[in-house]
Short mmCIF file of C-alpha atoms and ligand atoms in Angstrom, two decimals:
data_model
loop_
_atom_site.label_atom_id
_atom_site.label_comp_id
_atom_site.label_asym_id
_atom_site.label_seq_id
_atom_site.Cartn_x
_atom_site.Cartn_y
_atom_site.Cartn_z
CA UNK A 1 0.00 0.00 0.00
CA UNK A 2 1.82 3.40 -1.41
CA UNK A 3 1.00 6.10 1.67
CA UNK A 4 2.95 8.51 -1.09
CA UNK A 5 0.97 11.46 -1.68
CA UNK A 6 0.54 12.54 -5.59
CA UNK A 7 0.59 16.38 -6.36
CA UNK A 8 -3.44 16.92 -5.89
CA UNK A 9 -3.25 15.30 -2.52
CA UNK A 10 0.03 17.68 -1.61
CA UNK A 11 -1.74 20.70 -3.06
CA UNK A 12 -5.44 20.11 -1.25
CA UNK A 13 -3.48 18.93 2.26
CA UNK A 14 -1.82 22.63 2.32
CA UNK A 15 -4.95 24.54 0.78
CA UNK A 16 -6.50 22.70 4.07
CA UNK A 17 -3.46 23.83 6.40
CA UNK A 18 -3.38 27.48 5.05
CA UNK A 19 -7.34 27.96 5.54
CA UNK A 20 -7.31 26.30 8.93
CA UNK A 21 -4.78 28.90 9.64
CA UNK A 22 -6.40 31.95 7.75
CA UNK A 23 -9.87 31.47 8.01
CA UNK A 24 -10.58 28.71 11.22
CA UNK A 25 -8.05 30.73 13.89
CA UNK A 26 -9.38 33.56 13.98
CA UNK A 27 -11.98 33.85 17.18
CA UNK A 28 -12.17 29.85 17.44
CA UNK A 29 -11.89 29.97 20.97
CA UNK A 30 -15.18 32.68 20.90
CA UNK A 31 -16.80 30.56 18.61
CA UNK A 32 -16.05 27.71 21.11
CA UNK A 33 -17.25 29.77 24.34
CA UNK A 34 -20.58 31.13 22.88
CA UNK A 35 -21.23 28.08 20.90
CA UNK A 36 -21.19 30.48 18.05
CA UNK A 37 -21.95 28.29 14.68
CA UNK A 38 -18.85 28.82 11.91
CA UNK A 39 -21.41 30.23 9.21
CA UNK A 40 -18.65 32.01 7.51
CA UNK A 41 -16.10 29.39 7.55
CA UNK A 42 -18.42 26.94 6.49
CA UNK A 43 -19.35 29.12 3.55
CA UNK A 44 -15.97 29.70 2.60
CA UNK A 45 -15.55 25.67 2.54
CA UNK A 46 -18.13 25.46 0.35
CA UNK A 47 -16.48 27.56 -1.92
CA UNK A 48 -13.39 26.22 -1.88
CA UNK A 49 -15.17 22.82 -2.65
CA UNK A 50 -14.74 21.17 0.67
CA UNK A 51 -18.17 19.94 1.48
CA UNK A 52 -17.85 17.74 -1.58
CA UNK A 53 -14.89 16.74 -1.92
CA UNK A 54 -15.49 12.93 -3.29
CA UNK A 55 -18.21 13.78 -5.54
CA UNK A 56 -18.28 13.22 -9.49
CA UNK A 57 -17.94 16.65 -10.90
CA UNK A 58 -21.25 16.25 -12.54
CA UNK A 59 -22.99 16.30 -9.28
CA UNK A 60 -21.25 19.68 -8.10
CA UNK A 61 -18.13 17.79 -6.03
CA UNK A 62 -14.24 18.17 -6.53
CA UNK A 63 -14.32 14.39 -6.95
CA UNK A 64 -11.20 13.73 -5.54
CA UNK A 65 -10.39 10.54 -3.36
CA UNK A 66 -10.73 9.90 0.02
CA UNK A 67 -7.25 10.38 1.19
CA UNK A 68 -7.79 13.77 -0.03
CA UNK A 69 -10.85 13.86 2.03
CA UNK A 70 -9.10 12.62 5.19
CA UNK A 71 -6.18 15.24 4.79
CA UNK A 72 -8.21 18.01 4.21
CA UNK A 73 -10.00 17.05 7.89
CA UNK A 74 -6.95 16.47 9.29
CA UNK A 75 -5.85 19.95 8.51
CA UNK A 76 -9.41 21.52 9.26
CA UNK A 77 -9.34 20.08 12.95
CA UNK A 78 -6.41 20.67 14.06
CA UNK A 79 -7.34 24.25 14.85
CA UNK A 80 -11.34 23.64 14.27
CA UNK A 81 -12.53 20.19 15.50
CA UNK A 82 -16.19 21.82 14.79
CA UNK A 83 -15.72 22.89 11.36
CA UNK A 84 -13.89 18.99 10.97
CA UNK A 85 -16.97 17.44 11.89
CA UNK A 86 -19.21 19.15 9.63
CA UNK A 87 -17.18 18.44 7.54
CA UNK A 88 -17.34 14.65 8.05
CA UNK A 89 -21.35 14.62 8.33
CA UNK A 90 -22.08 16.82 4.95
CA UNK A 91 -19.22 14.91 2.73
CA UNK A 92 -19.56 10.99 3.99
CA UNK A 93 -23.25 10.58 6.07
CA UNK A 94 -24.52 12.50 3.24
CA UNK A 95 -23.04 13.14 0.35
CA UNK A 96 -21.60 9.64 -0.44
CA UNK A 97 -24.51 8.02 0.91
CA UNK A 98 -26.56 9.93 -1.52
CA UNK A 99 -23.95 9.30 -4.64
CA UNK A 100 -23.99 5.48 -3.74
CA UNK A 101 -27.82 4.65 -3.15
CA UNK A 102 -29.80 8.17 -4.38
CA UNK A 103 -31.75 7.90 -7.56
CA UNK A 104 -31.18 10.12 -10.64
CA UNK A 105 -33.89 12.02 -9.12
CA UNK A 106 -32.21 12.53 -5.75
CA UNK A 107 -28.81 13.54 -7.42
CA UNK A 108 -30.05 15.84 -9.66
CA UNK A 109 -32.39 17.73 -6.40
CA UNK A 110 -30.54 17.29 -3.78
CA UNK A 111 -26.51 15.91 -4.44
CA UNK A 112 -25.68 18.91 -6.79
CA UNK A 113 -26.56 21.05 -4.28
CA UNK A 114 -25.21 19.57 -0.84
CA UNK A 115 -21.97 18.73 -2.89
CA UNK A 116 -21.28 22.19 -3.54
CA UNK A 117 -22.66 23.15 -0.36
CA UNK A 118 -24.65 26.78 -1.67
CA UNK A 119 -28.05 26.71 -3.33
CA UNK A 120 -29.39 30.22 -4.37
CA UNK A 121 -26.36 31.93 -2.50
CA UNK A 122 -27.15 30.30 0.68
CA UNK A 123 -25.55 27.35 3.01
CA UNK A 124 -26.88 24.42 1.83
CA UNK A 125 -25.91 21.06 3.71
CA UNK A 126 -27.27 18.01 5.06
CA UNK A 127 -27.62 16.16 8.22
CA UNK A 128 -27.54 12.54 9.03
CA UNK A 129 -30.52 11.27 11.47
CA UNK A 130 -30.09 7.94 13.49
CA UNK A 131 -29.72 8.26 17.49
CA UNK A 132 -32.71 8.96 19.01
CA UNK A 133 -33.60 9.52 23.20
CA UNK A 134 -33.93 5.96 23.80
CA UNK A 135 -31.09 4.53 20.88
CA UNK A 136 -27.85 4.72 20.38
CA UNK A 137 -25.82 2.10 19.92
CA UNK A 138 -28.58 0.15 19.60
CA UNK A 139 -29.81 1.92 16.59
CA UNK A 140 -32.10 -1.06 15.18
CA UNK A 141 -34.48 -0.22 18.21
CA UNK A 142 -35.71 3.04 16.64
CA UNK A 143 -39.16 4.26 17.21
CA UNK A 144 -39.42 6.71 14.53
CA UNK A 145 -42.17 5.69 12.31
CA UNK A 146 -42.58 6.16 8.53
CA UNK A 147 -45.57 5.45 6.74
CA UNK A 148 -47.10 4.74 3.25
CA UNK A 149 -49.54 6.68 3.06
CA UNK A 150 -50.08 5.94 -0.84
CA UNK A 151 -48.91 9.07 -2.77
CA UNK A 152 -46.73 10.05 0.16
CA UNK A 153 -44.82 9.01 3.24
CA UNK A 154 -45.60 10.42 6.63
CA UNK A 155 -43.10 10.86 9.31
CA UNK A 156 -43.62 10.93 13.42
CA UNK A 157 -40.79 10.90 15.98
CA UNK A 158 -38.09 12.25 17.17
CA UNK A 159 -34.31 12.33 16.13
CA UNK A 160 -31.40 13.37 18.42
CA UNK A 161 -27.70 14.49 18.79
CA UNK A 162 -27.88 15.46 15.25
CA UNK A 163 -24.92 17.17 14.11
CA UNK A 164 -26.16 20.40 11.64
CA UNK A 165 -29.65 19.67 13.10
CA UNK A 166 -30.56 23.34 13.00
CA UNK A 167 -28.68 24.69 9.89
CA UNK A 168 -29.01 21.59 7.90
CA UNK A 169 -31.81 22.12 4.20
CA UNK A 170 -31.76 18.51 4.23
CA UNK A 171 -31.87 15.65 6.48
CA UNK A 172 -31.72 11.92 5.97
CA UNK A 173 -33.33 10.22 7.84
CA UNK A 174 -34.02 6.70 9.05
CA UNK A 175 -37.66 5.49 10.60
CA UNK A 176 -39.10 2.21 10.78
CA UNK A 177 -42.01 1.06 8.70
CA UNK A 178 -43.02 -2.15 10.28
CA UNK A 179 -41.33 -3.08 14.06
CA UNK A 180 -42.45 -6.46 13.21
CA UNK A 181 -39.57 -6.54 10.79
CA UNK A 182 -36.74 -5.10 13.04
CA UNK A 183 -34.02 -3.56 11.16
CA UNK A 184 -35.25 -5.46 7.90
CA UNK A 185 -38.45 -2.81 8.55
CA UNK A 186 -36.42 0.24 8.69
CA UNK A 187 -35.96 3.07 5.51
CA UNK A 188 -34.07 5.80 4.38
CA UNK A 189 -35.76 9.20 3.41
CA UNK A 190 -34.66 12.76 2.41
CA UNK A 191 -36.56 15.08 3.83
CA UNK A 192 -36.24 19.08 3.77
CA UNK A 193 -35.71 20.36 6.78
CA UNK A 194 -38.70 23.66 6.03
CA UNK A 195 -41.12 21.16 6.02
CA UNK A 196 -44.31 21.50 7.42
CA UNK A 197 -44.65 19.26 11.05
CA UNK A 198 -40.75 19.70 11.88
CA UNK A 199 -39.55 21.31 15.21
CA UNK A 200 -35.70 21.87 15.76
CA UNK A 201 -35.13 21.51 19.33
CA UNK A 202 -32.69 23.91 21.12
CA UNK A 203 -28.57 23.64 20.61
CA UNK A 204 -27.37 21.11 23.38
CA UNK A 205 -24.80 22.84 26.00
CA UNK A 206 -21.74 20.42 25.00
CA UNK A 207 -18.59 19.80 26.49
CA UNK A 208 -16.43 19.89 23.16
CA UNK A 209 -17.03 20.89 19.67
CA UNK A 210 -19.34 23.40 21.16
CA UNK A 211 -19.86 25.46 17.84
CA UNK A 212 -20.61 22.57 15.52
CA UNK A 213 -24.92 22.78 16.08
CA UNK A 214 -26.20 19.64 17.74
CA UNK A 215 -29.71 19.49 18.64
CA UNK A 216 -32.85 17.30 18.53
CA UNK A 217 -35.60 17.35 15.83
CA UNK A 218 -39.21 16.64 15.86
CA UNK A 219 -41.61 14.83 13.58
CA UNK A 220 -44.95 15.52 13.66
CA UNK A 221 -46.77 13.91 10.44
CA UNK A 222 -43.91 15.14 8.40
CA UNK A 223 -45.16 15.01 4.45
CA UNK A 224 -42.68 13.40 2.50
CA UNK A 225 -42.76 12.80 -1.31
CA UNK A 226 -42.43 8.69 -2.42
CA UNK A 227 -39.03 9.95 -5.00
CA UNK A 228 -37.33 10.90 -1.81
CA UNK A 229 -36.88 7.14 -0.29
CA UNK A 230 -33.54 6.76 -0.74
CA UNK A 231 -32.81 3.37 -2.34
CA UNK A 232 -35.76 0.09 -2.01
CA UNK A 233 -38.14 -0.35 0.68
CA UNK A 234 -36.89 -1.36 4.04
CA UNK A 235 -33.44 -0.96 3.24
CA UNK A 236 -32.63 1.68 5.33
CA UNK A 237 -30.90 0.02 7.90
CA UNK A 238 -27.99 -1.73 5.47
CA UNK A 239 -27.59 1.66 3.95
CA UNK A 240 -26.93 3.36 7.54
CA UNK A 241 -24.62 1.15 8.18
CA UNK A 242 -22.50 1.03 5.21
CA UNK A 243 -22.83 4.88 5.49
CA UNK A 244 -21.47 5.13 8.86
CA UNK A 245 -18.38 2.67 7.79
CA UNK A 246 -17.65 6.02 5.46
CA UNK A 247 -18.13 8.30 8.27
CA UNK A 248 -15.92 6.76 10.83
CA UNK A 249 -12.90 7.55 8.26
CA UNK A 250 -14.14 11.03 8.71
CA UNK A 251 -14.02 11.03 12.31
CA UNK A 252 -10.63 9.17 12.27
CA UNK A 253 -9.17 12.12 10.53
CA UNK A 254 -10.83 14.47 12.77
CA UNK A 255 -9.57 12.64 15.45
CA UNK A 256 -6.10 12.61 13.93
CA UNK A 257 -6.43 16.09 13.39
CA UNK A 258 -7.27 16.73 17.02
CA UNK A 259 -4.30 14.89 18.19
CA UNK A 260 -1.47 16.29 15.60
CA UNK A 261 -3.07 19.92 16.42
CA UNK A 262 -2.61 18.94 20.26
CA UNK A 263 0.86 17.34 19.89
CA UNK A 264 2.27 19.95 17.47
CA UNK A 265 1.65 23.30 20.65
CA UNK A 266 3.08 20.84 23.10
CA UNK A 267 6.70 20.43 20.80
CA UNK A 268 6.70 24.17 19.82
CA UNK A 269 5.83 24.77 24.03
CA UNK A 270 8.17 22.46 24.70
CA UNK A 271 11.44 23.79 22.52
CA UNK A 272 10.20 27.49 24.00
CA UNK A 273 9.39 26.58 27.20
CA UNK A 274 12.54 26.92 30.20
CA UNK A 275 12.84 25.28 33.69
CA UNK A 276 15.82 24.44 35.52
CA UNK A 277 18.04 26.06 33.03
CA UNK A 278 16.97 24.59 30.12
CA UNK A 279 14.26 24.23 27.30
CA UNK A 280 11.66 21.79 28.91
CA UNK A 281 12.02 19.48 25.84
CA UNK A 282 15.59 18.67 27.41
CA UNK A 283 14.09 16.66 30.08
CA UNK A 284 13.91 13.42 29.54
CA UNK A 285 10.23 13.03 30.70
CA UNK A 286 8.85 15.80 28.47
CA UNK A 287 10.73 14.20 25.58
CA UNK A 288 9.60 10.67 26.02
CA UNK A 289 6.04 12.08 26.44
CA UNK A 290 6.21 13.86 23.06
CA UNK A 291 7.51 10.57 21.29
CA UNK A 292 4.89 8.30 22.67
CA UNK A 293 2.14 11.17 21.24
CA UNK A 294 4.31 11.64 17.58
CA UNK A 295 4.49 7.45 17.70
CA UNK A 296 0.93 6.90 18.36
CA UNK A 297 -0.33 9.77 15.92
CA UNK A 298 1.81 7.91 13.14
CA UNK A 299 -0.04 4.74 13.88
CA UNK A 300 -3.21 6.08 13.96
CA UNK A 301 -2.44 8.18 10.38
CA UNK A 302 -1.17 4.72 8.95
CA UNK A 303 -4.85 3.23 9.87
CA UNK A 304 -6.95 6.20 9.18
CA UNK A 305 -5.09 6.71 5.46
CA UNK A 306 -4.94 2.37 5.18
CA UNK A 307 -9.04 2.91 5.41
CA UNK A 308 -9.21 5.36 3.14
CA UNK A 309 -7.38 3.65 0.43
CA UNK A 310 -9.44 0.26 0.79
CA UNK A 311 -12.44 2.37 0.47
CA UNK A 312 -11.39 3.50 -2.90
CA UNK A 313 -10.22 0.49 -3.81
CA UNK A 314 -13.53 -1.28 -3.85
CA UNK A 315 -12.26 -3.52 -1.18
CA UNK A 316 -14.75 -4.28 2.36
CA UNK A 317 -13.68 -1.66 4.42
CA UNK A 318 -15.90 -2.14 7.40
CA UNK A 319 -13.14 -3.53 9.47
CA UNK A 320 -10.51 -0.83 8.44
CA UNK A 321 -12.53 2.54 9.24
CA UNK A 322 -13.31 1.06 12.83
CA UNK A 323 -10.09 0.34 13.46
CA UNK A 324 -8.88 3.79 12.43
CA UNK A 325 -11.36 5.37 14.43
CA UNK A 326 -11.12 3.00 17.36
CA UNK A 327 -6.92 3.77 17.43
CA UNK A 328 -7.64 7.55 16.07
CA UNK A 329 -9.83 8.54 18.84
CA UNK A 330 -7.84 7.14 21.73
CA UNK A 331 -4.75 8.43 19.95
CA UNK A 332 -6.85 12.19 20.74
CA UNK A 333 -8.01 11.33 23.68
CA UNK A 334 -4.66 10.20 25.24
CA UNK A 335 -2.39 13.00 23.06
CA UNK A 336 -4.60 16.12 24.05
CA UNK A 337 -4.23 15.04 27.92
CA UNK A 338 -0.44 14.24 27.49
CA UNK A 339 -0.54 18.13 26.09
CA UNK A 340 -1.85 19.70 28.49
CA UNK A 341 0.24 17.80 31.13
CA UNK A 342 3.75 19.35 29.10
CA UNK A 343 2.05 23.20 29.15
CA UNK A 344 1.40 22.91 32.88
CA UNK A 345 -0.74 25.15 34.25
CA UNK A 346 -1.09 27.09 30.63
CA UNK A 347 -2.65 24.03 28.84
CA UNK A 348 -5.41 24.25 31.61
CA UNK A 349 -6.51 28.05 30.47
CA UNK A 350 -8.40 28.74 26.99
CA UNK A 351 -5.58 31.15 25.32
CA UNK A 352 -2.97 28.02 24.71
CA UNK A 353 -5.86 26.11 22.10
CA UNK A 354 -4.73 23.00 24.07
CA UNK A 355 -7.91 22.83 26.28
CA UNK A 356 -10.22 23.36 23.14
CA UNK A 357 -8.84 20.36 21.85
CA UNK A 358 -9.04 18.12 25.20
CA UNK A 359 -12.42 19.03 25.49
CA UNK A 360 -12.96 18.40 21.11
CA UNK A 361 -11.68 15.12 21.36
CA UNK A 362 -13.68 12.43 23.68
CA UNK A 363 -16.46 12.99 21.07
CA UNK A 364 -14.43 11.18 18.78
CA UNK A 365 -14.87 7.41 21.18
CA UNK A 366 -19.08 8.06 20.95
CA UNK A 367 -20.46 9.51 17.77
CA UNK A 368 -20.86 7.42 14.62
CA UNK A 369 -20.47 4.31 17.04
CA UNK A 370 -18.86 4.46 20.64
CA UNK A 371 -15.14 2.89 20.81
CA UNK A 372 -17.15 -0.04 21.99
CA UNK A 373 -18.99 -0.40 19.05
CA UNK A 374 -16.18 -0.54 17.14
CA UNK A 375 -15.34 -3.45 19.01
CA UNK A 376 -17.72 -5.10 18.20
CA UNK A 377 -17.84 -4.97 14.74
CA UNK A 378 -13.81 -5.97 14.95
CA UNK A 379 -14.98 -9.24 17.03
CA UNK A 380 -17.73 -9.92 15.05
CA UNK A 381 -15.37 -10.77 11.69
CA UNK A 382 -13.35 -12.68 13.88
CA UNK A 383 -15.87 -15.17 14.64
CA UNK A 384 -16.73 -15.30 10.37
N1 LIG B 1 -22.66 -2.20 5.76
C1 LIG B 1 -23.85 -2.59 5.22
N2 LIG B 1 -24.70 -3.44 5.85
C2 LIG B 1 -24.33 -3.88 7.06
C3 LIG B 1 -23.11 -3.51 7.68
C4 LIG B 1 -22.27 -2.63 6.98
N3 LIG B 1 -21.12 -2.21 7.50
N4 LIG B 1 -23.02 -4.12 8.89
C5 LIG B 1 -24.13 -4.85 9.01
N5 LIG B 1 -24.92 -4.72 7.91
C6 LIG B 1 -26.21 -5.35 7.65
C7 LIG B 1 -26.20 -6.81 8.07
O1 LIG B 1 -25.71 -7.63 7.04
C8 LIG B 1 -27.67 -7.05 8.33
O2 LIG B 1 -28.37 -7.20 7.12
P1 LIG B 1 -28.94 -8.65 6.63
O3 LIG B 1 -29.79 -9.11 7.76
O4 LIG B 1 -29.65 -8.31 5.39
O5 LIG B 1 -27.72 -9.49 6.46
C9 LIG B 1 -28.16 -5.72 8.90
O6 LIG B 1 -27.22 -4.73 8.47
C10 LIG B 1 -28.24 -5.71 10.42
O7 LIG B 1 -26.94 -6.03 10.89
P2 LIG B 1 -26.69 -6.55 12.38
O8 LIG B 1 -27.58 -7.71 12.65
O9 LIG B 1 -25.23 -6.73 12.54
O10 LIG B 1 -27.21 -5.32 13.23
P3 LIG B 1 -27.21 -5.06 14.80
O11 LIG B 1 -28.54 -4.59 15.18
O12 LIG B 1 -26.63 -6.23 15.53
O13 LIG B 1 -26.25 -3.76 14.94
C11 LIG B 1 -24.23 -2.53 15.15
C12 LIG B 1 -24.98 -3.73 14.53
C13 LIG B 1 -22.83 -2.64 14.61
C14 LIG B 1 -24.21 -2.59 16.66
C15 LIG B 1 -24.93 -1.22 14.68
O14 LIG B 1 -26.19 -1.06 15.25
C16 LIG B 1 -24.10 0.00 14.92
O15 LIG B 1 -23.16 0.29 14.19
N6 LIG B 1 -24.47 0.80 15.98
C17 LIG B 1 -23.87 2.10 16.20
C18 LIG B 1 -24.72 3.17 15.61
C19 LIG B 1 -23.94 4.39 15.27
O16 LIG B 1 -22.82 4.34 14.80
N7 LIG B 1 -24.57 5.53 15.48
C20 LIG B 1 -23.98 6.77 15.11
C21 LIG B 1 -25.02 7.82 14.93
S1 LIG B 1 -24.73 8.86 13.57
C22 LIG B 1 -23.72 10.08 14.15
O17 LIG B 1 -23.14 10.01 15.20
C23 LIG B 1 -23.54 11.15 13.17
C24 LIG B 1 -23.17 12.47 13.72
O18 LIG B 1 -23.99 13.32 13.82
C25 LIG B 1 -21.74 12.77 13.94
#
């Protein structure tokens, strides 16, 4: 497997790093303390062809391939873990998942636009409805009901921690036609978010990527037209999960992102940084900290790009992208603590950036399936 990257991979990793810089710095931590959505820097993505960046050209994207993708949200959350993740929902939850299984119809209505990310000189992305109050993990157990109601489909329920709940234009969204059936029952509809019967619930108060927009949504006999069921009856619950093997290579790189951001302010703290006489990098236990955080970042990158390359290669890649996100997230988690633990007292205030990204990345071990989760779908190929 050749980890070499080709010129458009080189040019769209450093286009990532020099917007992060330019256009994600400034005021992140305000966006972080009011929960302040990144309107503008989400825009600006759009523009620059971020929110679909795997898409054909002829559906609006910069069809490039998914090691481009996972660079570019590499790059993206190492200074804006928010902006990564919406990211992550817009190109792989949606976008691919409408490429793969949408209808001409579909593509044409609702791809062209979510893959450029602007319709009619507004935002214009999707969001990606599974959880609800009472499952998570457990997503199968769903009581969000769809039904036929002849010349249309009629939604009731309710839909939570949805990432771009309140700015999404469209959501996709998965309800169960017949609980007789279980997760053979369940299907996958696009629905526009200004329809008639939907209530977005207030932001939740979160602990980390607290300016990406999580909230809950309401269904309340929510029209929807029979062209938007995405793929065949009562296939919904396949296409979720093959969907969410896509989006766990998006949170890998988020996660890797979060981790190299993390690790990079604790080396340049480090080689700036004096006590006793000399830089704090000097001492043996700072220095041995900082290569267990570069050598687990490595192995995580190896994983995350390893995933992304089977994807494209046509090969089952169920197995790699929870791996990389099982190794990517705890590669965050543990890298962002061993940060803040070489700043001292300065990685515990909100100025250093370190803190932002302690808090960013324990998200990484729960959405689009808990660490444990990913365990489980590791064990359950070994016992094929
Ligand atoms: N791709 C396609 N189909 C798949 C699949 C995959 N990767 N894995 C399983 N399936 C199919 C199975 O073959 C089966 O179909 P058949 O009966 O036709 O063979 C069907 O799906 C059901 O599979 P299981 O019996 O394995 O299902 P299960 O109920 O035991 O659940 C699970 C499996 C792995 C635990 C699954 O429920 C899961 O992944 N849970 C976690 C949910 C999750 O990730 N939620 C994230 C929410 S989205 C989010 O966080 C987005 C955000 O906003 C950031």
């Amino acid at each position: 497997m050749d980890f070499q990257l080709n010129e458009e991979q080189l040019t769209i990793k450093y286009a990532a790093r020099s917007f992060a810089q330019n256009i994600c710095l400034p005021k992140v931590i305000e966006r972080d303390e009011h929960k302040t959505f990144p309107y503008e820097q989400v825009y600006k993505l759009a523009e620059q062809g971020f929110l679909g960046l795997m898409v054909d050209p002829k559906y609006g994207g910069a069809g490039m391939d998914s090691l481009s993708y996972i660079l570019s949200i590499e790059e993206i959350s190492k200074i804006d873990a928010s902006c990564g993740v919406i990211m992550s929902v817009n190109n792989s939850l949606v976008c691919h998942g409408l490429e793969k299984y949408g209808s001409d119809y579909i593509k044409e209505n609702y791809l062209t636009y979510l893959a450029q990310g602007i319709k009619n000189g507004k935002l214009y992305i999707g969001a990606f409805m599974l959880s609800e109050p009472e499952s998570g993990s457990d997503a199968s157990a769903m009581k969000t009901t769809v039904k036929d109601m002849g010349s249309y489909y009629e939604i009731n329920g309710i839909k939570n921690w949805i990432t771009n709940g309140s700015t999404a234009s469209v959501y996709i969204v998965l309800a169960q036609s017949d609980f007789s059936k279980g997760a053979k029952g369940i299907n996958a509809l696009i629905v526009e978010s200004q329809s008639e019967g939907i209530s977005v619930m207030s932001p939740e108060n979160k602990l980390g990527i607290r300016s990406s927009d999580t909230c809950s949504v309401i269904f309340n006999n929510v029209k929807v037209p029979k062209e938007n069921l995405i793929g065949k009856p009562d296939f919904g619950f396949n296409f979720a999960l093959g969907i969410l093997d896509a989006g766990r290579i998006g949170i890998a790189a988020q996660a890797l992102g979060i981790a190299s951001g993390a690790y990079e302010l604790a080396l340049q703290y480090a080689k700036t940084r004096k006590s006793f006489g000399k830089q704090i990098i000097q001492h043996q236990a700072v220095q041995f900290k900082l290569v267990d955080m570069l050598t687990q970042i490595e192995a995580a990158r190896l994983l995350t790009y390893r995933a992304g390359i089977e994807k494209d290669s046509g090969h089952a890649y169920s197995i790699d992208a929870a791996m990389a996100k099982l190794v990517a997230s705890q590669t965050a988690v543990q890298v962002t603590t061993e940060s803040i633990q070489i700043h001292g007292g300065n990685g515990y205030v909100k100025d250093y950036h370190v803190e932002r990204l302690y808090r960013d990345a324990k998200i990484t071990q729960i959405y689009e399936g808990t660490s444990e989760i990913q365990k489980i779908v590791i064990g359950r190929y070994l016992m094929k």
